[in-house]
Coordinates of C-alpha atoms in Angstrom, one line a residue:
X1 CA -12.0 19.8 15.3
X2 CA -10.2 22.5 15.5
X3 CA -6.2 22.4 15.8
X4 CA -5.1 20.4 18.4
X5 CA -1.4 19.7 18.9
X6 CA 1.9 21.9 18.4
X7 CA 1.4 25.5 16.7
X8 CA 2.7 25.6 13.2
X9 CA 6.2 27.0 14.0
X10 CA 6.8 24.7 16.6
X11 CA 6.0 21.3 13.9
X12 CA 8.1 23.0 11.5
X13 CA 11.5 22.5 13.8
X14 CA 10.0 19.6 15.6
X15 CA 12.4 17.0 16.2
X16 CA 12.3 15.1 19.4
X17 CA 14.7 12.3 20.0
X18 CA 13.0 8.3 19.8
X19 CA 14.5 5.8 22.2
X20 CA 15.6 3.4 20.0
X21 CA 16.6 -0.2 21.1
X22 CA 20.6 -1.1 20.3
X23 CA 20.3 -3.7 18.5
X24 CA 16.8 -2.0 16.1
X25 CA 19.6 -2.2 12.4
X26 CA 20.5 -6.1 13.9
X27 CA 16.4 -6.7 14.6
X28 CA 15.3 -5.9 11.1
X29 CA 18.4 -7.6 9.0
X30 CA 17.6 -10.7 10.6
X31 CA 14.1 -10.5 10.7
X32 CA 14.1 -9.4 6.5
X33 CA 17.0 -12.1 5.8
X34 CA 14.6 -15.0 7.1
X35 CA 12.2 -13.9 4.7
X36 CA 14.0 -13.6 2.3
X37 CA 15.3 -17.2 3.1
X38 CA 12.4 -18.7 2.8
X39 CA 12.6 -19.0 -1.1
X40 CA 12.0 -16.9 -4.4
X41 CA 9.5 -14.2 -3.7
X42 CA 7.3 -14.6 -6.1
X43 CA 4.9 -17.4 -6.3
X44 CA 1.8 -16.8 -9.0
X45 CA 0.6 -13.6 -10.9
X46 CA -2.3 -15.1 -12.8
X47 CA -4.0 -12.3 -15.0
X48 CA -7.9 -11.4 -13.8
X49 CA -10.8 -10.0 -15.7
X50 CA -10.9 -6.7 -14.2
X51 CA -13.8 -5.6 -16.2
X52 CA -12.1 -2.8 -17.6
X53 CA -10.6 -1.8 -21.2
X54 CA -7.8 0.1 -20.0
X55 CA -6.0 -1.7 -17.4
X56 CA -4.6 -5.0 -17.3
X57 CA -4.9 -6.7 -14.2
X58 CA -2.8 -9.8 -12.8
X59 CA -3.8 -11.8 -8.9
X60 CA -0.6 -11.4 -7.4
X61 CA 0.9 -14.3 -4.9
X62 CA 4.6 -13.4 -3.1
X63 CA 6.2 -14.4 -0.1
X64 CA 6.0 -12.4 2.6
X65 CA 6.9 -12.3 6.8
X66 CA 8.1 -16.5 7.0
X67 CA 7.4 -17.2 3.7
X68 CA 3.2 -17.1 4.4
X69 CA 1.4 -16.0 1.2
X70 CA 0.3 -12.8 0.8
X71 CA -1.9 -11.3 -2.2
X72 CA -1.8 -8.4 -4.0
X73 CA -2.9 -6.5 -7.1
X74 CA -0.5 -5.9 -10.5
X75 CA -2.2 -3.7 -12.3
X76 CA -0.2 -2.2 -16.2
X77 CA -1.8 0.5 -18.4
X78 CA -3.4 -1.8 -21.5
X79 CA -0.9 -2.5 -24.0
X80 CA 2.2 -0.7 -22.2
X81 CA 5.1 -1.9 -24.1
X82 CA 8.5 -1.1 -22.5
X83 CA 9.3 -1.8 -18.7
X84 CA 7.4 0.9 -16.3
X85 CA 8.4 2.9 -13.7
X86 CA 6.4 1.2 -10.3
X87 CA 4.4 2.3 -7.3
X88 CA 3.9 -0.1 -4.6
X89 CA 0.8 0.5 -2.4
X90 CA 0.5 0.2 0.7
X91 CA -3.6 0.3 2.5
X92 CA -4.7 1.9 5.7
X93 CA -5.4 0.0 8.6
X94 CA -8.7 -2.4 8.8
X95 CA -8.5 -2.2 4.6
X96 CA -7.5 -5.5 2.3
X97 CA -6.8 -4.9 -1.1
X98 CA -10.6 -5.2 -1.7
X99 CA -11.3 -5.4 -6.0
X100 CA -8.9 -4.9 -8.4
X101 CA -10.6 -1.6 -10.3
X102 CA -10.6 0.3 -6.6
X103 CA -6.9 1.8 -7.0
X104 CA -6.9 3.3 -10.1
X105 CA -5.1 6.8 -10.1
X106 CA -1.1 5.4 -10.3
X107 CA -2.0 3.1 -13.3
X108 CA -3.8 5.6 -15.3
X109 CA -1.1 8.1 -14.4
X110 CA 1.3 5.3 -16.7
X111 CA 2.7 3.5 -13.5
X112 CA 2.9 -0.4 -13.1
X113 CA 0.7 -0.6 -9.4
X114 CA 1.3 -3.8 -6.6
X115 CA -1.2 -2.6 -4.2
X116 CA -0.6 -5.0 -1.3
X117 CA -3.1 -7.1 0.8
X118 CA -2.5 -6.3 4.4
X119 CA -2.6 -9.7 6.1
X120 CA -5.0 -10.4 9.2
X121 CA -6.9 -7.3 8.0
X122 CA -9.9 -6.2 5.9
X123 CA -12.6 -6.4 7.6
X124 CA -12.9 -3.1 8.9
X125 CA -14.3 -1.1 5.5
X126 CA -13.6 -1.2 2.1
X127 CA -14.2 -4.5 0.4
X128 CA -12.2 -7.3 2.3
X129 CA -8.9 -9.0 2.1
X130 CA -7.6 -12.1 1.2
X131 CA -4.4 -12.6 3.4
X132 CA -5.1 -14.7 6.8
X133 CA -2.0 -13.8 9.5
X134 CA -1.2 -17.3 10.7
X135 CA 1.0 -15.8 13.3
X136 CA -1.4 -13.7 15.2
X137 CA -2.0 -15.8 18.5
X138 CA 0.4 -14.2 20.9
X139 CA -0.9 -12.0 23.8
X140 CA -2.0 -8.6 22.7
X141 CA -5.1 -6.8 22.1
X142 CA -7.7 -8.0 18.8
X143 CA -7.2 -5.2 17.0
X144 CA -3.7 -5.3 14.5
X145 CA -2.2 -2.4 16.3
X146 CA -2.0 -4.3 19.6
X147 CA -1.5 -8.1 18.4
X148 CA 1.6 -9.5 20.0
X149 CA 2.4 -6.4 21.8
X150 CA 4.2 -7.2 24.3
X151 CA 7.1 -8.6 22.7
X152 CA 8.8 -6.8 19.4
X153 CA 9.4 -10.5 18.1
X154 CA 5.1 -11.5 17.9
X155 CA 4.0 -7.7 17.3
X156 CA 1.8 -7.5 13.9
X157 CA 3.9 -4.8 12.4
X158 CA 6.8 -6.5 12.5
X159 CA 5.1 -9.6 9.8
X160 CA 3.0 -6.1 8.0
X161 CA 6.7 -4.2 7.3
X162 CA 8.1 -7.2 6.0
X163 CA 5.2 -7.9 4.0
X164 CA 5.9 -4.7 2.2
X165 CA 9.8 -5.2 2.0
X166 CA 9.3 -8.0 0.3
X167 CA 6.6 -6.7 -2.0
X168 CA 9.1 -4.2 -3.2
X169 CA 11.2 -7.3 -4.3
X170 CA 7.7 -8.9 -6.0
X171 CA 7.2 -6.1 -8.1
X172 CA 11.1 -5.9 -8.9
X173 CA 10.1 -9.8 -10.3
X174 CA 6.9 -8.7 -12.1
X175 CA 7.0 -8.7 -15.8
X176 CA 7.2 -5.1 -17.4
X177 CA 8.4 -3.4 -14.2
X178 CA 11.5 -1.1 -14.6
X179 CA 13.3 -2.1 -11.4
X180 CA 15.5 0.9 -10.9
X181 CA 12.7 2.9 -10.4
X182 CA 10.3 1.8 -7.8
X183 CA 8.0 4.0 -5.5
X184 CA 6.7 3.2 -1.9
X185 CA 3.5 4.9 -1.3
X186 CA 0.5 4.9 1.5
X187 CA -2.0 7.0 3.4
X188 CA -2.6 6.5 7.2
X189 CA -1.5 3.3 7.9
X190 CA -0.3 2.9 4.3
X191 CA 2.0 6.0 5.1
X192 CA 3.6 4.4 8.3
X193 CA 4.3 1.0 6.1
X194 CA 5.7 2.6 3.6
X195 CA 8.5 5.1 5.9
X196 CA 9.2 2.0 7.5
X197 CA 9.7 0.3 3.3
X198 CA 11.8 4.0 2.4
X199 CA 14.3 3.3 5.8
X200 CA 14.5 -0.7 5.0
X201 CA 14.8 -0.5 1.1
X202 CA 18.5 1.1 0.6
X203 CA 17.9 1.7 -3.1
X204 CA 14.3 2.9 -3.5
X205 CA 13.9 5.1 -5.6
X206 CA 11.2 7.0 -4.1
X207 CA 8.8 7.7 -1.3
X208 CA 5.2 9.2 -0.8
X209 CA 4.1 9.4 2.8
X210 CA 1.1 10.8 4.3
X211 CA -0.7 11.5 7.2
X212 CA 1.6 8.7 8.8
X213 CA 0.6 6.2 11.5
X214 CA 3.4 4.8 13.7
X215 CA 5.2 7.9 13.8
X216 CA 6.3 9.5 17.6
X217 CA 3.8 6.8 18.8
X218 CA 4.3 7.7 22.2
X219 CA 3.5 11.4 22.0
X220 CA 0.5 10.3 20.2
X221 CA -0.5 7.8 22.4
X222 CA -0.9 10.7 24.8
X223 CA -2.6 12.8 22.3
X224 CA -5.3 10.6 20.7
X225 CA -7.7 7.7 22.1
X226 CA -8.8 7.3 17.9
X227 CA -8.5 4.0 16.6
X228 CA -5.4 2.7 15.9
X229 CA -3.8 4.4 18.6
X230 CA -6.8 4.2 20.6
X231 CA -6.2 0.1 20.5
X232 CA -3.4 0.3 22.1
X233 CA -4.3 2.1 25.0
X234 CA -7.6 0.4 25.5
X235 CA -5.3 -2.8 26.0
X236 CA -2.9 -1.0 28.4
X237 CA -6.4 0.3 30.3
X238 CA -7.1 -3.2 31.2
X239 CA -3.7 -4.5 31.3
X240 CA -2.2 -2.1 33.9
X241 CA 1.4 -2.6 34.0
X242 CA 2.7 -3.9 30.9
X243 CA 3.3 -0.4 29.3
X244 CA 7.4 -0.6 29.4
X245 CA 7.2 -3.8 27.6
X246 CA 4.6 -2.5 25.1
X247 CA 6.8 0.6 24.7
X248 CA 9.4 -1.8 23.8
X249 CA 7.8 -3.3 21.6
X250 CA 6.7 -0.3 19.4
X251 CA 10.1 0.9 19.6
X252 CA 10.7 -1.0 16.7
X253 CA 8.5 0.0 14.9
X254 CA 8.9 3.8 15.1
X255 CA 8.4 5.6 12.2
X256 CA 10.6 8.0 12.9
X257 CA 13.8 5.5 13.2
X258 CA 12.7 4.3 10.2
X259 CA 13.2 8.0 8.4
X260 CA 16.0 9.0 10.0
X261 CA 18.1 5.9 7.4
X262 CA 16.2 6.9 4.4
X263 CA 17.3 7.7 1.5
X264 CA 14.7 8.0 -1.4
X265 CA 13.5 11.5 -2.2
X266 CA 10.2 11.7 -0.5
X267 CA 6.9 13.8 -0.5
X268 CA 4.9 14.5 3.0
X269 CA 1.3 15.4 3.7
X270 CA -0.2 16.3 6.8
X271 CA -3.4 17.5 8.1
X272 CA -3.2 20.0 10.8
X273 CA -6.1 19.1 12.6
X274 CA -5.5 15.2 12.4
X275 CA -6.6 13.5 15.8
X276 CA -6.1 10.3 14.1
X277 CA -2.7 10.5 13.5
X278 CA -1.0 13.7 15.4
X279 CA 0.6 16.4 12.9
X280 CA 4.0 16.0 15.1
X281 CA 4.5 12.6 14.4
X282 CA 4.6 13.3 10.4
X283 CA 6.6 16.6 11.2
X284 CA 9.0 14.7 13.6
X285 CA 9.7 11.6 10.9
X286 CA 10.1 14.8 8.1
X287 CA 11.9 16.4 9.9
X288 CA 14.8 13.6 10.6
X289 CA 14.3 12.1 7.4
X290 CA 17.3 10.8 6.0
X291 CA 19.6 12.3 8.6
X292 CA 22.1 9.3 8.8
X293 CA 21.9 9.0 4.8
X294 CA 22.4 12.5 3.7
X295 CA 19.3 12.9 1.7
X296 CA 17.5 15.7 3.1
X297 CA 17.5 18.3 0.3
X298 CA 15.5 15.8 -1.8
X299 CA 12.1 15.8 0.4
X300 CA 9.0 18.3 0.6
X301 CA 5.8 18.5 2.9
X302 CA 2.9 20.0 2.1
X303 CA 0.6 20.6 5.3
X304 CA -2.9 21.7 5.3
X305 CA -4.2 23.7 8.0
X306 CA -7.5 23.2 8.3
X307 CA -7.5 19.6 7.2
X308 CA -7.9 16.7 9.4
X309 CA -7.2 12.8 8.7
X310 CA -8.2 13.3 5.1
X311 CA -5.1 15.7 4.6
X312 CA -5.2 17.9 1.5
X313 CA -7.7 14.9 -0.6
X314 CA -7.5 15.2 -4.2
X315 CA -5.2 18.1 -4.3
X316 CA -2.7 16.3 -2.6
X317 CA -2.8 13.6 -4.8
X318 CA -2.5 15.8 -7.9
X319 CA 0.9 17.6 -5.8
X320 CA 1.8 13.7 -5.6
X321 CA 1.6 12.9 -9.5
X322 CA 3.5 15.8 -10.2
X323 CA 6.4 15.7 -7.8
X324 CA 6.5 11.9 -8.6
X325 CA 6.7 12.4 -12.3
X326 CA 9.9 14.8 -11.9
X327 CA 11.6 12.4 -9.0
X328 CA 11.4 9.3 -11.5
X329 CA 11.6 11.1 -14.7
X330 CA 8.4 9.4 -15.8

């Protein structure tokens, strides 16, 4: 597929404004302090047989959106004696936190790892989740991306982000974890989650974004009919006339809003040729990262040109293990 959206000169000093609703700050401090309400965070971490030598392995339980359960993996480098620097995980859209020896690269690389279930998902590819969304009934299309749409207050994202706020505070709980130096990081959906984590999560110590979903959602809308994005307008198709109330609804869960109150150094990758997730939205988030905190010397993006979805693969992640390395002086 051969480029498709603005040319590289443009992306680089793209930065459109977002119509953000008044009261977005007010939105998520009450939605995160009823979470947080709902009792300690942490409920179980019972260590697993993993199967490998190398890795220890615990089945983690927190409390997440409304206090509903949500799993996770803890995984620590075998006999790792004083407390670790962590990475939080976040998975890309359809994926559950399948088996525990799938993630492996941030817990070899010396890292405690929470890779979190996403809830009401899984069952797209990988191999499954374990977190049922008990909240998922209100009008909206099947898929995640369009569940509850119409109304900011029922929309899926809004239980997913605080899912991942509060995992942040689970791993902060978790034995062994240095809690001063905690990393959000995801792919794709993963990405999105964890902006949203890096604008919510005032003393984060780090962020690792790429290929982001939910970012300058309605340029992309018009850009891309590829799932998720694609969900979204399929419901719109066949319910003709609730678009400003959709709008509305995904207003709050802009990525970009959520970068522009950052404030954790953070590394960007994009693929160029991404008709998954648009180039301008990653650019546009970037590009107003941490513009109300006064972080933006402390970010980087790579971008690769000829790279779709997948973004720059394995040598992004190697550009990823290095910069992290130097921001949390692991």
């Amino acid at each position: 597929m051969p480029a498709f959206d603005l040319p590289p000169a443009d992306l680089e000093r793209y930065r459109p404004d977002v119509a953000e609703p008044a009261d977005f700050d007010a939105f998520w401090k009450r939605t995160l302090g009823e979470a947080a309400g709902a009792g300690d965070v942490l409920v179980s971490a019972d260590p697993v047989d993993n199967g490998l030598r190398l890795t220890e392995t615990w089945d983690v339980t927190f409390r997440g959106f409304a206090g509903d359960p949500v799993r996770g993996w803890f995984s620590r480098p075998a006999g790792a004696g004083e407390p670790l620097p962590a990475v939080v995980e976040f998975a890309g859209y359809g994926r559950g936190r399948g088996l525990p020896h799938e993630r492996l690269t941030w817990v070899n690389a010396g890292y405690a790892h929470l890779l979190m279930d996403n809830r009401g998902q899984g069952g797209q590819y990988g191999c499954g989740g374990d977190t049922p969304d008990p909240h998922a009934g209100a009008p909206g299309g099947p898929g995640p991306a369009a569940r509850g749409l119409l109304d900011p207050h029922d929309h899926h994202y809004r239980r997913l982000i605080t899912d991942a706020v509060r995992a942040v505070d689970a791993v902060r709980a978790l034995p062994g974890v240095d809690a001063s130096r905690v990393a959000a990081v995801g792919n794709s959906q993963g990405g999105g989650v964890a902006l949203a984590v890096a604008g919510l999560v005032p003393d984060l110590a780090a962020t690792l974004v790429t290929a982001p979903f939910l970012c300058g959602i309605r340029r992309a809308l018009d850009l891309t009919d590829a799932s998720p994005y694609g969900e979204i307008s399929a419901y719109l198709a066949v319910h003709r006339g609730v678009e400003e109330a959709a709008y509305r609804t995904l207003s709050y869960v802009e990525g970009i809003s959520f970068a522009r109150r950052a404030q954790a150094p953070a590394h960007f990758g994009v693929g160029l040729r991404d008709t998954v997730c648009p180039p301008s939205g990653a650019y546009a988030a970037f590009n107003r990262y941490a513009e109300l905190t006064g972080g933006q010397e402390e970010k980087v993006l790579h971008a690769y040109p000829f790279n779709g979805h997948e973004g720059g693969d394995a040598v992004h992640v190697r550009r990823q293990l290095g910069w992290l390395r130097a921001a949390l002086g692991s």
